PDB file of C-alpha atoms in Angstrom:
ATOM      1  CA  UNK A   1      -8.916 -13.653 -61.768  1.00  0.00           C
ATOM      2  CA  UNK A   2      -9.768 -11.423 -58.823  1.00  0.00           C
ATOM      3  CA  UNK A   3     -10.882  -7.886 -59.555  1.00  0.00           C
ATOM      4  CA  UNK A   4      -8.898  -6.364 -56.661  1.00  0.00           C
ATOM      5  CA  UNK A   5      -5.589  -7.540 -55.241  1.00  0.00           C
ATOM      6  CA  UNK A   6      -2.495  -6.520 -53.325  1.00  0.00           C
ATOM      7  CA  UNK A   7       0.851  -6.876 -55.072  1.00  0.00           C
ATOM      8  CA  UNK A   8       4.555  -6.628 -54.329  1.00  0.00           C
ATOM      9  CA  UNK A   9       7.222  -5.696 -56.843  1.00  0.00           C
ATOM     10  CA  UNK A  10      11.007  -5.649 -56.665  1.00  0.00           C
ATOM     11  CA  UNK A  11      13.844  -4.903 -59.034  1.00  0.00           C
ATOM     12  CA  UNK A  12      17.559  -4.380 -58.883  1.00  0.00           C
ATOM     13  CA  UNK A  13      20.560  -3.923 -61.067  1.00  0.00           C
ATOM     14  CA  UNK A  14      24.180  -2.926 -61.496  1.00  0.00           C
ATOM     15  CA  UNK A  15      25.472  -0.391 -64.007  1.00  0.00           C
ATOM     16  CA  UNK A  16      29.064  -0.863 -65.188  1.00  0.00           C
ATOM     17  CA  UNK A  17      31.306   2.096 -65.985  1.00  0.00           C
ATOM     18  CA  UNK A  18      30.823   2.810 -69.695  1.00  0.00           C
ATOM     19  CA  UNK A  19      33.090   5.838 -70.047  1.00  0.00           C
ATOM     20  CA  UNK A  20      32.288   9.475 -70.575  1.00  0.00           C
ATOM     21  CA  UNK A  21      29.541  10.701 -68.266  1.00  0.00           C
ATOM     22  CA  UNK A  22      28.187   7.216 -67.508  1.00  0.00           C
ATOM     23  CA  UNK A  23      29.031   6.194 -63.937  1.00  0.00           C
ATOM     24  CA  UNK A  24      29.031   2.766 -62.296  1.00  0.00           C
ATOM     25  CA  UNK A  25      26.578   1.984 -59.536  1.00  0.00           C
ATOM     26  CA  UNK A  26      23.769  -0.153 -58.189  1.00  0.00           C
ATOM     27  CA  UNK A  27      20.052   0.389 -57.888  1.00  0.00           C
ATOM     28  CA  UNK A  28      17.256  -1.374 -56.058  1.00  0.00           C
ATOM     29  CA  UNK A  29      13.552  -0.692 -55.774  1.00  0.00           C
ATOM     30  CA  UNK A  30      10.579  -2.312 -54.157  1.00  0.00           C
ATOM     31  CA  UNK A  31       6.938  -1.432 -53.675  1.00  0.00           C
ATOM     32  CA  UNK A  32       3.719  -2.597 -52.091  1.00  0.00           C
ATOM     33  CA  UNK A  33       0.487  -1.710 -53.811  1.00  0.00           C
ATOM     34  CA  UNK A  34      -3.167  -2.390 -54.471  1.00  0.00           C
ATOM     35  CA  UNK A  35      -4.795  -2.799 -57.880  1.00  0.00           C
ATOM     36  CA  UNK A  36      -8.437  -2.427 -58.872  1.00  0.00           C
ATOM     37  CA  UNK A  37      -9.907  -3.744 -62.130  1.00  0.00           C
ATOM     38  CA  UNK A  38     -13.123  -2.404 -63.628  1.00  0.00           C
ATOM     39  CA  UNK A  39     -16.085  -4.671 -64.349  1.00  0.00           C
ATOM     40  CA  UNK A  40     -15.077  -5.066 -67.990  1.00  0.00           C
ATOM     41  CA  UNK A  41     -11.500  -5.886 -66.967  1.00  0.00           C
ATOM     42  CA  UNK A  42     -10.125  -3.383 -69.479  1.00  0.00           C
ATOM     43  CA  UNK A  43      -9.034  -0.683 -67.056  1.00  0.00           C
ATOM     44  CA  UNK A  44      -6.647  -1.223 -64.185  1.00  0.00           C
ATOM     45  CA  UNK A  45      -5.947   1.281 -61.415  1.00  0.00           C
ATOM     46  CA  UNK A  46      -2.924   0.929 -59.131  1.00  0.00           C
ATOM     47  CA  UNK A  47      -1.695   2.784 -56.093  1.00  0.00           C
ATOM     48  CA  UNK A  48       1.586   1.889 -54.412  1.00  0.00           C
ATOM     49  CA  UNK A  49       4.247   3.078 -52.015  1.00  0.00           C
ATOM     50  CA  UNK A  50       7.821   2.000 -52.383  1.00  0.00           C
ATOM     51  CA  UNK A  51      11.480   2.522 -51.656  1.00  0.00           C
ATOM     52  CA  UNK A  52      14.170   3.379 -54.226  1.00  0.00           C
ATOM     53  CA  UNK A  53      17.911   3.270 -53.640  1.00  0.00           C
ATOM     54  CA  UNK A  54      20.590   4.233 -56.120  1.00  0.00           C
ATOM     55  CA  UNK A  55      24.334   4.420 -55.616  1.00  0.00           C
ATOM     56  CA  UNK A  56      26.593   6.179 -58.103  1.00  0.00           C
ATOM     57  CA  UNK A  57      30.335   5.538 -57.763  1.00  0.00           C
ATOM     58  CA  UNK A  58      33.305   7.807 -58.436  1.00  0.00           C
ATOM     59  CA  UNK A  59      31.520  11.048 -59.312  1.00  0.00           C
ATOM     60  CA  UNK A  60      33.875  14.015 -59.587  1.00  0.00           C
ATOM     61  CA  UNK A  61      33.036  16.751 -57.067  1.00  0.00           C
ATOM     62  CA  UNK A  62      34.643  20.083 -57.951  1.00  0.00           C
ATOM     63  CA  UNK A  63      35.044  22.932 -55.495  1.00  0.00           C
ATOM     64  CA  UNK A  64      35.245  26.564 -56.552  1.00  0.00           C
ATOM     65  CA  UNK A  65      36.126  29.674 -54.566  1.00  0.00           C
ATOM     66  CA  UNK A  66      34.817  33.170 -55.223  1.00  0.00           C
ATOM     67  CA  UNK A  67      37.044  36.242 -55.247  1.00  0.00           C
ATOM     68  CA  UNK A  68      35.167  38.685 -52.988  1.00  0.00           C
ATOM     69  CA  UNK A  69      36.430  41.772 -54.832  1.00  0.00           C
ATOM     70  CA  UNK A  70      35.785  40.694 -58.428  1.00  0.00           C
ATOM     71  CA  UNK A  71      33.096  38.011 -57.943  1.00  0.00           C
ATOM     72  CA  UNK A  72      35.026  35.658 -60.239  1.00  0.00           C
ATOM     73  CA  UNK A  73      34.786  31.908 -59.500  1.00  0.00           C
ATOM     74  CA  UNK A  74      38.041  29.975 -59.576  1.00  0.00           C
ATOM     75  CA  UNK A  75      38.589  26.225 -59.538  1.00  0.00           C
ATOM     76  CA  UNK A  76      39.899  25.105 -56.138  1.00  0.00           C
ATOM     77  CA  UNK A  77      39.963  21.286 -55.982  1.00  0.00           C
ATOM     78  CA  UNK A  78      38.415  18.056 -57.247  1.00  0.00           C
ATOM     79  CA  UNK A  79      37.851  14.683 -55.630  1.00  0.00           C
ATOM     80  CA  UNK A  80      35.958  11.468 -56.330  1.00  0.00           C
ATOM     81  CA  UNK A  81      32.840  10.790 -54.254  1.00  0.00           C
ATOM     82  CA  UNK A  82      30.207   8.042 -54.046  1.00  0.00           C
ATOM     83  CA  UNK A  83      26.601   9.256 -53.993  1.00  0.00           C
ATOM     84  CA  UNK A  84      23.634   7.513 -52.375  1.00  0.00           C
ATOM     85  CA  UNK A  85      20.145   8.554 -53.453  1.00  0.00           C
ATOM     86  CA  UNK A  86      17.097   7.299 -51.535  1.00  0.00           C
ATOM     87  CA  UNK A  87      13.399   8.023 -52.027  1.00  0.00           C
ATOM     88  CA  UNK A  88       9.951   6.822 -50.940  1.00  0.00           C
ATOM     89  CA  UNK A  89       7.670   7.266 -53.967  1.00  0.00           C
ATOM     90  CA  UNK A  90       3.875   7.216 -53.787  1.00  0.00           C
ATOM     91  CA  UNK A  91       2.518   6.268 -57.210  1.00  0.00           C
ATOM     92  CA  UNK A  92      -0.888   6.153 -58.845  1.00  0.00           C
ATOM     93  CA  UNK A  93      -1.361   4.684 -62.326  1.00  0.00           C
ATOM     94  CA  UNK A  94      -4.116   3.747 -64.721  1.00  0.00           C
ATOM     95  CA  UNK A  95      -3.863   1.233 -67.568  1.00  0.00           C
ATOM     96  CA  UNK A  96      -6.405   0.694 -70.334  1.00  0.00           C
TER      97      UNK A  96
END
């Protein structure tokens, strides 16, 4: 087994609507990294950069208006929206 190596990881999934505050959606993630093992092979260091994508479906977005005289917030409207969340994480980890 080589002490140092590049690696690629990928994962994905779908979350069904479970009711309550659990929303349906998909997620996917992938990364490219490099790992370094110590001489004894007990410790492992990893550094990676990746891409994460998550989509959440049918989230309720509520709009409120503010009364300028009293400062009181009042409900105005609600609609269903789909959210897309994207990120590029840089990770460092150590295992022993």
